[in-house]
Amino acid sequence: MNDFHRWVILPALIAIFSGLALAQEPPLRSISYQLSMSRPTSHLFEVQIIVEVPEQLKDTPLQFQMPKWSPGRYAVFDFAKNVQEFRANGPVKRIDEQTWSIAPQGKTIIDVSYKVFSNDLSGTFSQLDNRHANYNGGSIFMYVVGHKPDPVKLSIHAPAGWRIVNGRTDRPGQTEWQFPNWDIMIDTPTEIAPDWTEDDFVVDGKKYHVVVHSFGPEGGRRAALVKDVEKIVRAEVGMWGPPEFDEYTFLLHFAADDHSGDGMEHLTSTQIIQPGALADPGVYEGTLGTVAHEFFHVWNVKRLRPQELGPWDFTRPLATRGLWVAEGFTNYYGHLMLRRAGLVDDKGFLRREADTIRGIESAQGSRLMSAEESSLSAPFLDDAPHAQIVNLENTSISYYPKGELIGMVMDLLVRGRTKGKASLDDIMRDMYEEFYLKNPNSSYYLRGRGYQTEDLERVASRRAGFDLSDFFKRHIRDVQVLPYDEAFAYAGLRLVKTQSEEPYDVGLSLQFENPREATIRNVENNSPAEDAALQTGDVIVSLAGKEVTKDWRRTLARFKRGDSVPVTVRRDRRTIKTNIVLGQPERFDYKIEEKADATSEQKALRAAWLSGK
Ligand SMILES: [Zn+2]
Ligand SMILES: [Zn+2]
């Protein structure tokens, strides 16, 4: 409640003091959204926007715009693709793919309506069907151009018996909301269905709601899940201190369709979609992993944020250099917090980090794309659709695992070089205080202001007491291998790299349509497969004279360096025979092991790191 009221008061103050807000047009008298769903099986949400314009704007065209993407996932999806039947009470002119313009012709009430097709259960898109409505506001609500900072009202008309819930619900049966601006409205994903459940808990006086909508069996695991979610909340609040809100909602969806999966962070909620049912093996653990990640975003990304993360320009792709912090550090802490919450043990955590190291160190893109470039390439990565054939698998690196390793190594270097006096936890808290809590508001959207990666470099160096500019130069703006050995040694650990039992993949990634038919999904650059003129899309007919199966690497392991392995592929209408000549072993395993001679000081540092105490 308090959080909500603070939001209502802020924009008024900012409108007075902020030059940015003054540059906008005079505020509209009111903007009201009506969301209806009269035919759920059509997957069509019905949106109506009623705008009251002041006298001085009654002859100025008003533009309504659908965002090209929405916060948290930076690929351009062009939500306007799914808009249909746009109508208004004045002449409508479509200006471009995302914008509709209305001539008010002297009217002071503009009434616009449209439908949006929505059939993706996802934190990024929306779904309406006969089971439920679940939406991400950015994929269904247009904004009025020039008036994103204006307050908005939302009324939802749900089918009889369907109940509405979101992270800004403050009373049962609520159907109307006031939001300080459009950005906050679309930051409020909403679930509407007859049969979701809610379990609550309180940590340090803040109330948490765990809303679950299951499309498959739960196996009696929901109560335990809620308890474990609470452990994660306690671990993360333990690091950051009390969160700013009074209430927070986990919207958990178990899709049981084996393909819908997503996790999306918001200011007072998260939307988590699991492809399986809660009763399925591994789904429980996977859900906790996503919860730990998304809840960490309460601080890192939603409030402490790179400068470009809000308010956003939804007419062009996002350009920020900070996603390796925003997402990568969140990945690191998501894993670490499962350990601090007692949900995985030390070995489990270290195994996971070793797997991330294997992924990064065996990816060609690691030596071609820096953490900052990866962030700038976000619109091409992270579920971005590609109509043209691209080489990104060989040239790019994801800011999630790359940033995760940067976070872990930075944490250990700071802990080690300061003999445990400082840590990345301290640096993140310093950043939160400086940029979120203490900085004057830089826009209507949110408290404080965003940071640049140079700011993190400065704050980290100040807290650590040594200069991190060389680290940033080598490992954030360039692609040099992280100093794993130094970092792990401080914790009495070492990274062990061994040749895999199946040391060759010859630069091929295969995709199996069925157990006996493999299509080449990717050919690495400068690999034996590329030398053999194999191509993405080739269907492998035989490898080493045998039918190809899922353990094809075992077939290759019978050969040695310099051997020639015959391969037959089908490409278009031709059958092509070629030979792959094995080069150096290419596949390695990584383990993070305890050093036999670890000192008690190193062990204490490790314990402090893993426990957060
Ligand atoms: Zn649902
Ligand atoms: Zn994230």
Coordinates of C-alpha atoms and ligand atoms in Angstrom, one line a residue:
M1 CA 0.0 0.0 0.0
N2 CA 2.6 2.6 1.0
D3 CA 4.6 1.7 -2.0
F4 CA 1.6 2.3 -4.2
H5 CA 0.9 5.7 -2.7
R6 CA 4.5 6.8 -3.0
W7 CA 4.2 6.1 -6.8
V8 CA 1.1 8.2 -7.0
I9 CA 2.8 11.2 -5.4
L10 CA 6.1 11.1 -7.2
P11 CA 5.1 12.0 -10.7
A12 CA 3.4 15.2 -9.5
L13 CA 6.6 16.3 -7.9
I14 CA 8.7 15.3 -10.8
A15 CA 6.5 17.1 -13.3
I16 CA 7.3 20.3 -11.4
F17 CA 11.1 19.8 -11.1
S18 CA 12.2 17.7 -14.0
G19 CA 13.1 19.4 -17.3
L20 CA 12.5 16.1 -19.0
A21 CA 8.8 16.1 -17.9
L22 CA 8.4 19.8 -18.8
A23 CA 9.6 19.1 -22.4
Q24 CA 6.5 16.8 -22.8
E25 CA 3.2 18.1 -24.0
P26 CA 0.8 19.4 -21.3
P27 CA -0.7 16.4 -19.5
L28 CA -3.9 14.9 -20.8
R29 CA -6.9 15.3 -18.4
S30 CA -7.2 11.5 -18.1
I31 CA -6.2 8.2 -19.8
S32 CA -8.4 5.2 -19.0
Y33 CA -7.8 1.7 -20.3
Q34 CA -10.6 -1.0 -20.4
L35 CA -9.5 -4.5 -20.9
S36 CA -12.1 -7.0 -21.9
M37 CA -12.1 -10.7 -23.0
S38 CA -15.6 -11.5 -24.2
R39 CA -14.5 -14.5 -26.4
P40 CA -11.5 -16.2 -24.7
T41 CA -11.3 -19.0 -27.3
S42 CA -10.6 -16.3 -30.0
H43 CA -7.4 -15.4 -28.1
L44 CA -8.4 -11.7 -28.7
F45 CA -8.0 -9.2 -25.9
E46 CA -10.2 -6.2 -26.4
V47 CA -8.6 -2.9 -25.4
Q48 CA -10.3 0.4 -25.2
I49 CA -8.5 3.6 -24.4
I50 CA -10.5 6.7 -23.5
V51 CA -8.5 9.9 -23.4
E52 CA -9.7 13.3 -22.1
V53 CA -7.7 16.0 -23.8
P54 CA -7.4 19.6 -22.5
E55 CA -9.0 22.4 -24.6
Q56 CA -5.6 23.5 -26.0
L57 CA -5.0 20.0 -27.6
K58 CA -8.5 19.4 -29.0
D59 CA -7.2 20.1 -32.6
T60 CA -3.9 18.3 -32.2
P61 CA -3.6 14.7 -33.6
L62 CA -3.1 12.1 -30.9
Q63 CA -0.9 9.2 -31.6
F64 CA -1.3 5.7 -30.1
Q65 CA 1.8 3.4 -30.3
M66 CA 2.4 -0.2 -29.7
P67 CA 5.9 -0.9 -28.2
K68 CA 8.4 -2.8 -30.4
W69 CA 9.7 -4.8 -27.5
S70 CA 9.2 -4.8 -23.7
P71 CA 11.6 -4.5 -20.7
G72 CA 13.5 -7.5 -19.6
R73 CA 13.7 -9.2 -23.1
Y74 CA 15.4 -7.0 -25.6
A75 CA 14.7 -8.7 -28.9
V76 CA 12.4 -6.6 -31.1
F77 CA 9.1 -8.5 -31.4
D78 CA 6.9 -5.8 -32.9
F79 CA 3.8 -6.4 -30.8
A80 CA 1.9 -4.3 -33.3
K81 CA 1.9 -7.5 -35.5
N82 CA -1.0 -8.8 -33.4
V83 CA -3.1 -5.7 -33.4
Q84 CA -6.3 -5.8 -35.4
E85 CA -9.6 -3.9 -35.8
F86 CA -8.2 -0.5 -34.7
R87 CA -11.1 1.9 -34.4
A88 CA -11.6 5.5 -33.1
N89 CA -14.2 8.2 -32.8
G90 CA -12.3 10.3 -35.3
P91 CA -10.4 9.8 -38.6
V92 CA -7.6 7.3 -38.1
K93 CA -4.4 7.4 -40.0
R94 CA -1.8 4.7 -39.6
I95 CA 1.6 6.4 -39.6
D96 CA 4.0 3.5 -39.4
E97 CA 4.0 -0.2 -38.3
Q98 CA 3.5 0.7 -34.7
T99 CA 1.6 4.0 -34.7
W100 CA -2.0 5.1 -35.2
S101 CA -2.9 8.8 -35.4
I102 CA -6.3 10.2 -34.5
A103 CA -7.6 13.7 -35.6
P104 CA -9.7 14.9 -32.7
Q105 CA -11.5 17.5 -34.8
G106 CA -12.4 19.6 -31.8
K107 CA -13.4 16.7 -29.6
T108 CA -12.0 16.6 -26.0
I109 CA -12.8 12.9 -25.6
I110 CA -10.9 10.5 -27.8
D111 CA -12.2 6.9 -27.7
V112 CA -10.0 4.2 -29.3
S113 CA -10.4 0.5 -29.4
Y114 CA -8.5 -2.4 -30.9
K115 CA -8.0 -6.2 -30.4
V116 CA -4.7 -8.0 -29.8
F117 CA -4.2 -11.6 -30.6
S118 CA -2.5 -13.3 -27.7
N119 CA -1.8 -17.0 -27.5
D120 CA 1.7 -17.3 -26.0
L121 CA 2.0 -18.2 -22.3
S122 CA 5.2 -16.2 -21.5
G123 CA 6.4 -13.4 -19.4
T124 CA 7.2 -11.6 -22.6
F125 CA 3.9 -12.2 -24.5
S126 CA 0.4 -12.8 -23.4
Q127 CA -2.3 -15.5 -23.6
L128 CA -6.0 -15.6 -23.6
D129 CA -7.9 -18.9 -23.9
N130 CA -10.7 -20.7 -22.2
R131 CA -8.5 -21.5 -19.2
H132 CA -7.2 -18.1 -18.3
A133 CA -5.9 -14.7 -19.3
N134 CA -2.2 -14.0 -18.5
Y135 CA -0.7 -10.8 -19.9
N136 CA 2.5 -8.8 -20.1
G137 CA 1.2 -5.3 -20.5
G138 CA 3.9 -4.2 -23.0
S139 CA 2.5 -6.8 -25.5
I140 CA -1.1 -5.5 -25.3
F141 CA -1.3 -1.9 -24.2
M142 CA -0.5 1.0 -26.5
Y143 CA 0.7 4.3 -25.0
V144 CA -0.3 7.8 -26.0
V145 CA 2.8 9.3 -27.7
G146 CA 4.3 12.1 -25.6
H147 CA 2.1 11.0 -22.6
K148 CA 3.8 8.0 -21.2
P149 CA 4.5 10.0 -17.9
D150 CA 0.7 10.7 -17.4
P151 CA -1.2 8.8 -14.8
V152 CA -3.4 6.0 -16.2
K153 CA -6.4 4.1 -15.0
L154 CA -7.1 0.4 -15.8
S155 CA -10.4 -1.5 -15.6
I156 CA -10.5 -5.2 -16.3
H157 CA -13.7 -6.9 -17.3
A158 CA -13.1 -10.6 -16.7
P159 CA -15.4 -13.5 -17.5
A160 CA -17.8 -14.5 -14.7
G161 CA -16.0 -16.5 -12.0
W162 CA -12.5 -15.5 -13.1
R163 CA -10.4 -13.7 -10.4
I164 CA -7.8 -11.1 -11.2
V165 CA -4.4 -10.9 -9.4
N166 CA -1.2 -9.0 -10.0
G167 CA 1.7 -7.4 -8.0
R168 CA -0.4 -4.3 -7.3
T169 CA -3.6 -5.9 -6.0
D170 CA -4.5 -4.5 -2.6
R171 CA -8.0 -5.9 -2.1
P172 CA -9.9 -9.1 -3.0
G173 CA -12.1 -8.8 -6.0
Q174 CA -10.2 -5.7 -7.3
T175 CA -11.0 -4.9 -11.0
E176 CA -9.6 -1.3 -11.2
W177 CA -6.2 0.1 -10.8
Q178 CA -4.6 3.6 -10.8
F179 CA -1.0 3.7 -12.1
P180 CA 1.2 6.8 -11.9
N181 CA 2.2 6.2 -15.5
W182 CA 2.0 3.8 -18.4
D183 CA 5.4 2.3 -17.6
I184 CA 4.2 1.1 -14.2
M185 CA 1.0 -0.3 -15.7
I186 CA 3.0 -2.5 -18.1
D187 CA 5.3 -3.4 -15.2
T188 CA 2.3 -5.2 -13.6
P189 CA 1.8 -8.6 -15.3
T190 CA -1.6 -10.0 -14.5
E191 CA -3.2 -13.4 -14.2
I192 CA -7.0 -13.8 -14.6
A193 CA -8.5 -17.3 -14.1
P194 CA -11.1 -19.1 -11.9
D195 CA -8.6 -21.5 -10.3
W196 CA -5.3 -20.0 -9.3
T197 CA -4.2 -20.5 -5.7
E198 CA -2.5 -18.1 -3.3
D199 CA -0.2 -18.7 -0.3
D200 CA 1.3 -15.9 1.7
F201 CA 4.2 -15.4 4.1
V202 CA 5.8 -12.4 5.8
V203 CA 9.5 -11.6 6.1
D204 CA 10.6 -8.6 8.1
G205 CA 7.1 -7.1 8.0
K206 CA 6.8 -7.3 4.2
K207 CA 4.1 -9.5 2.8
Y208 CA 4.8 -12.0 0.0
H209 CA 2.1 -13.7 -2.1
V210 CA 2.8 -16.9 -4.0
V211 CA 0.2 -17.2 -6.7
V212 CA 0.2 -20.6 -8.6
H213 CA -1.7 -21.5 -11.7
S214 CA -1.1 -25.2 -12.6
F215 CA -2.1 -26.8 -15.8
G216 CA -0.7 -30.2 -14.6
P217 CA -0.4 -32.2 -11.4
E218 CA 1.4 -30.6 -8.5
G219 CA 2.3 -33.8 -6.7
G220 CA 1.5 -32.3 -3.4
R221 CA 4.6 -30.1 -3.6
R222 CA 3.1 -26.6 -3.5
A223 CA 3.3 -26.1 0.3
A224 CA 7.0 -27.1 0.3
L225 CA 7.6 -24.8 -2.7
V226 CA 6.2 -21.8 -0.8
K227 CA 8.5 -22.6 2.2
D228 CA 11.5 -22.8 -0.1
V229 CA 10.6 -19.5 -1.8
E230 CA 10.5 -18.0 1.6
K231 CA 14.1 -19.2 2.3
I232 CA 15.2 -17.6 -0.9
V233 CA 13.5 -14.3 0.1
R234 CA 15.3 -14.4 3.5
A235 CA 18.7 -15.1 1.9
E236 CA 18.4 -12.2 -0.6
V237 CA 16.9 -9.7 1.9
G238 CA 19.8 -10.8 4.1
M239 CA 22.2 -9.5 1.6
W240 CA 20.4 -6.3 0.5
G241 CA 18.5 -5.3 3.5
P242 CA 14.7 -4.6 3.5
P243 CA 13.2 -4.1 0.0
E244 CA 11.4 -0.9 -0.7
F245 CA 7.9 -2.4 -1.3
D246 CA 5.4 -3.6 1.3
E247 CA 4.0 -6.4 -0.8
Y248 CA 5.4 -8.6 -3.5
T249 CA 3.8 -11.3 -5.7
F250 CA 5.3 -14.3 -7.3
L251 CA 3.1 -15.3 -10.2
L252 CA 4.1 -18.9 -10.9
H253 CA 2.7 -20.8 -13.9
F254 CA 3.1 -24.5 -14.5
A255 CA 2.3 -24.7 -18.2
A256 CA 2.5 -28.6 -18.6
D257 CA 3.0 -28.1 -22.4
D258 CA 6.7 -28.8 -22.5
H259 CA 7.5 -25.6 -24.3
S260 CA 6.3 -22.4 -22.6
G261 CA 9.1 -21.1 -20.3
D262 CA 10.1 -17.7 -19.1
G263 CA 10.9 -15.6 -16.1
M264 CA 10.4 -11.9 -16.0
E265 CA 11.2 -9.3 -13.3
H266 CA 9.0 -6.5 -12.2
L267 CA 9.0 -3.8 -9.5
T268 CA 6.6 -5.6 -7.1
S269 CA 6.2 -9.0 -8.8
T270 CA 7.7 -11.6 -11.0
Q271 CA 6.1 -13.7 -13.7
I272 CA 7.6 -17.2 -13.9
I273 CA 6.4 -19.8 -16.4
Q274 CA 7.7 -23.4 -16.2
P275 CA 7.2 -25.6 -19.2
G276 CA 6.5 -28.7 -17.0
A277 CA 4.1 -29.6 -14.2
L278 CA 5.1 -29.1 -10.6
A279 CA 5.0 -32.9 -10.1
D280 CA 7.5 -33.5 -12.9
P281 CA 11.1 -34.4 -12.0
G282 CA 13.4 -31.3 -11.9
V283 CA 10.6 -28.7 -12.2
Y284 CA 10.5 -28.0 -8.5
E285 CA 14.3 -27.2 -8.5
G286 CA 14.1 -25.3 -11.8
T287 CA 11.4 -23.1 -10.3
L288 CA 13.5 -22.3 -7.2
G289 CA 16.4 -21.4 -9.5
T290 CA 14.2 -19.0 -11.5
V291 CA 12.7 -17.6 -8.2
A292 CA 16.2 -16.8 -6.9
H293 CA 17.1 -15.1 -10.1
E294 CA 14.0 -13.0 -10.6
F295 CA 13.7 -12.0 -6.9
F296 CA 17.3 -10.7 -7.0
H297 CA 16.1 -8.4 -9.8
V298 CA 14.0 -6.5 -7.2
W299 CA 17.3 -4.7 -6.5
N300 CA 19.6 -5.4 -9.5
V301 CA 17.8 -4.2 -12.7
K302 CA 14.4 -3.1 -11.5
R303 CA 15.8 -0.4 -9.1
L304 CA 19.6 -0.3 -9.5
R305 CA 19.7 -0.2 -13.3
P306 CA 21.9 0.7 -16.2
Q307 CA 21.2 4.2 -17.4
E308 CA 19.2 3.1 -20.5
L309 CA 16.8 0.8 -18.5
G310 CA 13.9 3.1 -18.1
P311 CA 12.1 5.1 -19.2
W312 CA 12.6 3.4 -22.5
D313 CA 12.3 4.4 -26.1
F314 CA 10.1 1.6 -27.6
T315 CA 10.4 2.9 -31.1
R316 CA 14.0 1.4 -31.5
P317 CA 16.0 -1.4 -30.0
L318 CA 17.6 -0.9 -26.6
A319 CA 21.3 0.0 -26.6
T320 CA 23.0 -0.6 -23.2
R321 CA 26.4 -1.8 -22.2
G322 CA 25.3 -2.9 -18.7
L323 CA 23.4 -6.2 -19.2
W324 CA 26.4 -8.3 -18.0
V325 CA 25.8 -6.6 -14.6
A326 CA 22.0 -6.5 -14.8
E327 CA 21.5 -10.1 -16.0
G328 CA 25.0 -11.7 -15.5
F329 CA 25.5 -10.7 -11.9
T330 CA 21.8 -11.7 -11.2
N331 CA 22.6 -15.1 -12.7
Y332 CA 25.7 -15.4 -10.4
Y333 CA 23.7 -14.4 -7.3
G334 CA 20.7 -16.5 -8.3
H335 CA 23.0 -19.5 -8.0
L336 CA 24.8 -18.3 -4.9
M337 CA 21.6 -17.5 -3.1
L338 CA 20.3 -21.1 -3.5
R339 CA 23.4 -22.1 -1.6
R340 CA 22.9 -19.3 1.0
A341 CA 19.3 -20.4 1.4
G342 CA 20.4 -23.9 2.1
L343 CA 18.7 -25.3 -1.0
V344 CA 21.9 -26.6 -2.7
D345 CA 25.2 -27.5 -1.0
D346 CA 28.7 -26.2 -1.6
K347 CA 29.5 -29.0 -4.1
G348 CA 26.2 -28.3 -6.0
F349 CA 27.0 -24.6 -6.3
L350 CA 30.6 -25.2 -7.4
R351 CA 29.5 -27.8 -10.0
R352 CA 27.1 -25.3 -11.5
E353 CA 29.8 -22.6 -11.8
A354 CA 32.2 -25.1 -13.3
D355 CA 29.5 -25.9 -15.9
T356 CA 29.2 -22.3 -16.7
I357 CA 33.0 -22.0 -17.1
R358 CA 32.9 -25.0 -19.5
G359 CA 30.1 -23.3 -21.5
I360 CA 32.0 -20.0 -21.8
E361 CA 35.5 -21.4 -22.3
S362 CA 34.4 -23.8 -25.1
A363 CA 32.4 -21.1 -27.0
Q364 CA 34.1 -19.5 -29.9
G365 CA 32.2 -16.3 -29.3
S366 CA 34.0 -15.9 -25.9
R367 CA 37.2 -14.9 -27.8
L368 CA 35.3 -12.6 -30.3
M369 CA 32.7 -10.7 -28.3
S370 CA 33.2 -8.8 -25.0
A371 CA 30.7 -8.6 -22.2
E372 CA 29.9 -5.0 -23.2
E373 CA 29.4 -5.9 -26.9
S374 CA 27.2 -8.8 -25.9
S375 CA 25.0 -6.4 -24.0
L376 CA 24.9 -4.0 -27.0
S377 CA 23.9 -7.1 -29.1
A378 CA 21.0 -8.0 -26.8
P379 CA 18.4 -7.2 -29.5
F380 CA 20.0 -10.0 -31.6
L381 CA 20.3 -12.5 -28.7
D382 CA 18.1 -13.9 -26.0
D383 CA 15.2 -15.4 -28.0
A384 CA 15.5 -12.9 -30.9
P385 CA 13.9 -14.3 -34.0
H386 CA 16.1 -14.5 -37.1
A387 CA 14.6 -14.7 -40.6
Q388 CA 18.0 -14.7 -42.3
I389 CA 20.7 -17.4 -41.7
V390 CA 23.2 -16.0 -39.1
N391 CA 26.6 -16.9 -37.7
L392 CA 25.8 -15.7 -34.2
E393 CA 26.3 -19.1 -32.5
N394 CA 30.0 -18.8 -33.5
T395 CA 30.5 -15.1 -32.9
S396 CA 28.3 -14.2 -29.9
I397 CA 28.4 -14.8 -26.2
S398 CA 25.5 -14.5 -23.9
Y399 CA 25.7 -11.7 -21.2
Y400 CA 24.0 -14.1 -18.8
P401 CA 26.8 -16.7 -18.2
K402 CA 29.6 -14.3 -19.2
G403 CA 28.4 -11.8 -16.6
E404 CA 27.9 -14.6 -14.1
L405 CA 31.6 -15.5 -14.3
I406 CA 32.7 -11.9 -14.2
G407 CA 30.6 -11.5 -11.1
M408 CA 32.1 -14.6 -9.4
V409 CA 35.7 -13.8 -10.3
M410 CA 35.3 -10.1 -9.3
D411 CA 33.8 -11.2 -6.0
L412 CA 36.6 -13.6 -5.2
L413 CA 39.3 -11.1 -6.3
V414 CA 37.9 -8.4 -4.0
R415 CA 37.4 -10.8 -1.1
G416 CA 40.9 -12.2 -1.6
R417 CA 42.9 -9.1 -2.1
T418 CA 41.2 -7.3 0.8
K419 CA 41.6 -10.3 3.0
G420 CA 37.8 -10.6 3.4
K421 CA 37.2 -6.9 4.2
A422 CA 35.2 -6.2 1.1
S423 CA 33.1 -8.2 -1.4
L424 CA 30.9 -7.8 -4.4
D425 CA 27.9 -7.8 -2.0
D426 CA 29.3 -4.6 -0.5
I427 CA 29.9 -3.1 -4.0
M428 CA 26.3 -3.9 -5.0
R429 CA 24.9 -2.4 -1.9
D430 CA 27.1 0.8 -2.5
M431 CA 25.8 1.0 -6.0
Y432 CA 22.1 0.6 -4.8
E433 CA 22.6 3.3 -2.2
E434 CA 24.4 5.7 -4.5
F435 CA 22.3 5.4 -7.7
Y436 CA 18.9 4.3 -6.4
L437 CA 18.4 5.6 -2.9
K438 CA 20.5 8.8 -2.9
N439 CA 20.5 10.2 -6.4
P440 CA 17.9 12.8 -7.3
N441 CA 15.3 11.3 -9.7
S442 CA 16.5 11.6 -13.3
S443 CA 13.0 11.0 -14.8
Y444 CA 9.3 10.5 -14.1
Y445 CA 9.7 6.8 -14.2
L446 CA 11.6 5.7 -11.1
R447 CA 13.6 6.8 -8.1
G448 CA 17.3 7.7 -8.5
R449 CA 19.1 7.4 -11.8
G450 CA 20.8 4.7 -13.9
Y451 CA 24.5 3.9 -13.9
Q452 CA 27.1 3.5 -16.6
T453 CA 29.6 0.7 -16.5
E454 CA 32.3 3.3 -15.6
D455 CA 30.3 4.1 -12.5
L456 CA 30.5 0.4 -11.4
E457 CA 34.3 0.5 -12.1
R458 CA 34.7 3.5 -9.9
V459 CA 32.4 2.3 -7.0
A460 CA 34.0 -1.2 -7.1
S461 CA 37.6 0.3 -7.0
R462 CA 36.6 2.6 -4.2
R463 CA 35.2 -0.2 -2.1
A464 CA 37.9 -2.7 -2.9
G465 CA 40.7 -0.2 -2.2
F466 CA 42.5 -1.2 -5.5
D467 CA 42.1 -0.1 -9.0
L468 CA 39.9 -2.3 -11.1
S469 CA 40.3 -0.4 -14.4
D470 CA 42.7 -3.0 -15.8
F471 CA 40.2 -5.8 -15.0
F472 CA 37.5 -3.9 -16.8
K473 CA 39.7 -3.2 -19.7
R474 CA 40.7 -6.8 -20.2
H475 CA 37.6 -8.7 -19.2
I476 CA 34.6 -6.4 -19.8
R477 CA 35.7 -4.3 -22.8
D478 CA 38.0 -7.0 -24.2
V479 CA 37.8 -10.8 -24.4
Q480 CA 40.7 -12.0 -22.3
V481 CA 40.2 -15.1 -20.2
L482 CA 39.2 -14.3 -16.6
P483 CA 41.9 -14.8 -13.9
Y484 CA 40.2 -17.9 -12.5
D485 CA 43.3 -19.3 -10.9
E486 CA 44.0 -16.2 -8.8
A487 CA 40.3 -15.9 -7.8
F488 CA 39.7 -19.5 -6.7
A489 CA 43.1 -19.7 -4.9
Y490 CA 41.8 -17.0 -2.4
A491 CA 39.1 -19.5 -1.4
G492 CA 41.4 -22.5 -1.2
L493 CA 40.0 -23.8 -4.5
R494 CA 41.4 -24.5 -7.9
L495 CA 39.9 -24.9 -11.4
V496 CA 40.9 -28.3 -13.0
K497 CA 40.6 -28.7 -16.8
T498 CA 40.7 -32.2 -18.1
Q499 CA 40.2 -33.7 -21.6
S500 CA 36.6 -35.0 -21.9
E501 CA 36.2 -38.8 -22.4
E502 CA 34.6 -37.9 -25.7
P503 CA 37.2 -35.3 -26.8
Y504 CA 35.9 -34.6 -30.3
D505 CA 32.9 -32.9 -31.7
V506 CA 34.7 -31.7 -34.8
G507 CA 32.9 -28.4 -34.6
L508 CA 29.5 -29.8 -35.1
S509 CA 26.2 -29.3 -33.2
L510 CA 23.5 -31.7 -34.2
Q511 CA 19.8 -31.6 -33.8
F512 CA 17.8 -34.8 -33.8
E513 CA 14.4 -34.8 -35.4
N514 CA 14.1 -38.4 -34.4
P515 CA 16.7 -40.8 -32.8
R516 CA 18.2 -41.7 -36.1
E517 CA 18.1 -38.5 -38.1
A518 CA 20.4 -35.7 -37.2
T519 CA 20.5 -32.3 -38.9
I520 CA 23.5 -30.0 -38.5
R521 CA 22.5 -27.1 -36.4
N522 CA 25.8 -25.3 -36.4
V523 CA 29.3 -25.7 -37.9
E524 CA 32.0 -23.9 -35.9
N525 CA 34.4 -21.6 -37.8
N526 CA 37.9 -23.0 -38.4
S527 CA 36.8 -26.5 -37.4
P528 CA 37.3 -30.0 -39.0
A529 CA 33.6 -30.0 -40.0
E530 CA 34.1 -26.6 -41.8
D531 CA 37.2 -28.0 -43.5
A532 CA 35.1 -31.0 -44.7
A533 CA 32.7 -28.4 -46.3
L534 CA 29.8 -29.5 -44.1
Q535 CA 27.0 -26.9 -43.7
T536 CA 24.2 -26.0 -41.3
G537 CA 21.1 -27.8 -42.4
D538 CA 22.8 -30.9 -43.9
V539 CA 21.2 -34.1 -42.8
I540 CA 23.7 -36.7 -41.7
V541 CA 23.1 -40.1 -43.4
S542 CA 26.1 -41.9 -41.9
L543 CA 29.1 -41.1 -39.7
A544 CA 32.1 -43.5 -39.7
G545 CA 30.0 -45.9 -41.8
K546 CA 27.3 -46.0 -39.1
E547 CA 23.8 -44.6 -38.7
V548 CA 24.1 -41.5 -36.5
T549 CA 22.7 -41.7 -33.0
K550 CA 22.5 -39.4 -30.0
D551 CA 25.8 -40.7 -28.7
W552 CA 27.7 -39.8 -32.0
R553 CA 30.5 -38.3 -30.0
R554 CA 31.3 -41.8 -28.7
T555 CA 31.7 -42.9 -32.3
L556 CA 34.3 -40.1 -32.8
A557 CA 36.1 -41.0 -29.6
R558 CA 37.2 -44.3 -31.2
F559 CA 39.4 -42.3 -33.5
K560 CA 42.5 -40.3 -32.8
R561 CA 44.1 -37.1 -33.9
G562 CA 44.9 -37.1 -37.6
D563 CA 42.4 -39.9 -38.5
S564 CA 40.0 -39.4 -41.3
V565 CA 36.3 -40.1 -40.5
P566 CA 34.0 -40.7 -43.5
V567 CA 30.6 -38.8 -43.4
T568 CA 27.7 -38.8 -45.7
V569 CA 25.1 -36.1 -45.7
R570 CA 22.0 -35.2 -47.7
R571 CA 21.9 -31.6 -48.9
D572 CA 18.9 -30.4 -50.9
R573 CA 18.5 -33.2 -53.5
R574 CA 22.1 -34.4 -53.4
T575 CA 23.9 -37.0 -51.3
I576 CA 27.5 -35.8 -50.5
K577 CA 30.3 -37.9 -49.2
T578 CA 33.2 -36.3 -47.4
N579 CA 35.9 -36.9 -44.8
I580 CA 36.4 -35.2 -41.5
V581 CA 40.0 -35.1 -40.4
L582 CA 40.3 -35.0 -36.6
G583 CA 42.4 -32.2 -35.2
Q584 CA 43.3 -31.4 -31.6
P585 CA 41.0 -32.7 -28.8
E586 CA 38.3 -30.0 -28.5
R587 CA 36.2 -31.0 -25.6
F588 CA 37.2 -30.4 -21.9
D589 CA 35.6 -30.9 -18.6
Y590 CA 36.0 -28.4 -15.7
K591 CA 35.9 -29.0 -12.0
I592 CA 36.3 -26.6 -9.1
E593 CA 38.2 -28.6 -6.4
E594 CA 39.3 -28.0 -2.9
K595 CA 43.1 -27.5 -2.8
A596 CA 44.8 -30.0 -0.6
D597 CA 46.9 -27.3 1.0
A598 CA 44.1 -24.8 1.6
T599 CA 44.9 -22.6 4.6
S600 CA 42.4 -21.9 7.4
E601 CA 42.3 -18.3 6.2
Q602 CA 41.3 -19.5 2.7
K603 CA 38.7 -21.8 4.1
A604 CA 37.3 -19.0 6.2
L605 CA 37.1 -16.8 3.2
R606 CA 35.3 -19.5 1.3
A607 CA 32.8 -20.0 4.1
A608 CA 32.1 -16.3 4.3
W609 CA 31.6 -16.2 0.5
L610 CA 29.2 -19.1 0.3
S611 CA 27.2 -18.3 3.4
G612 CA 27.2 -14.5 3.0
K613 CA 28.1 -14.1 6.7
Ligands
ZN1 ZN -3.0 -18.7 -15.7
ZN2 ZN 17.1 -11.9 -15.4

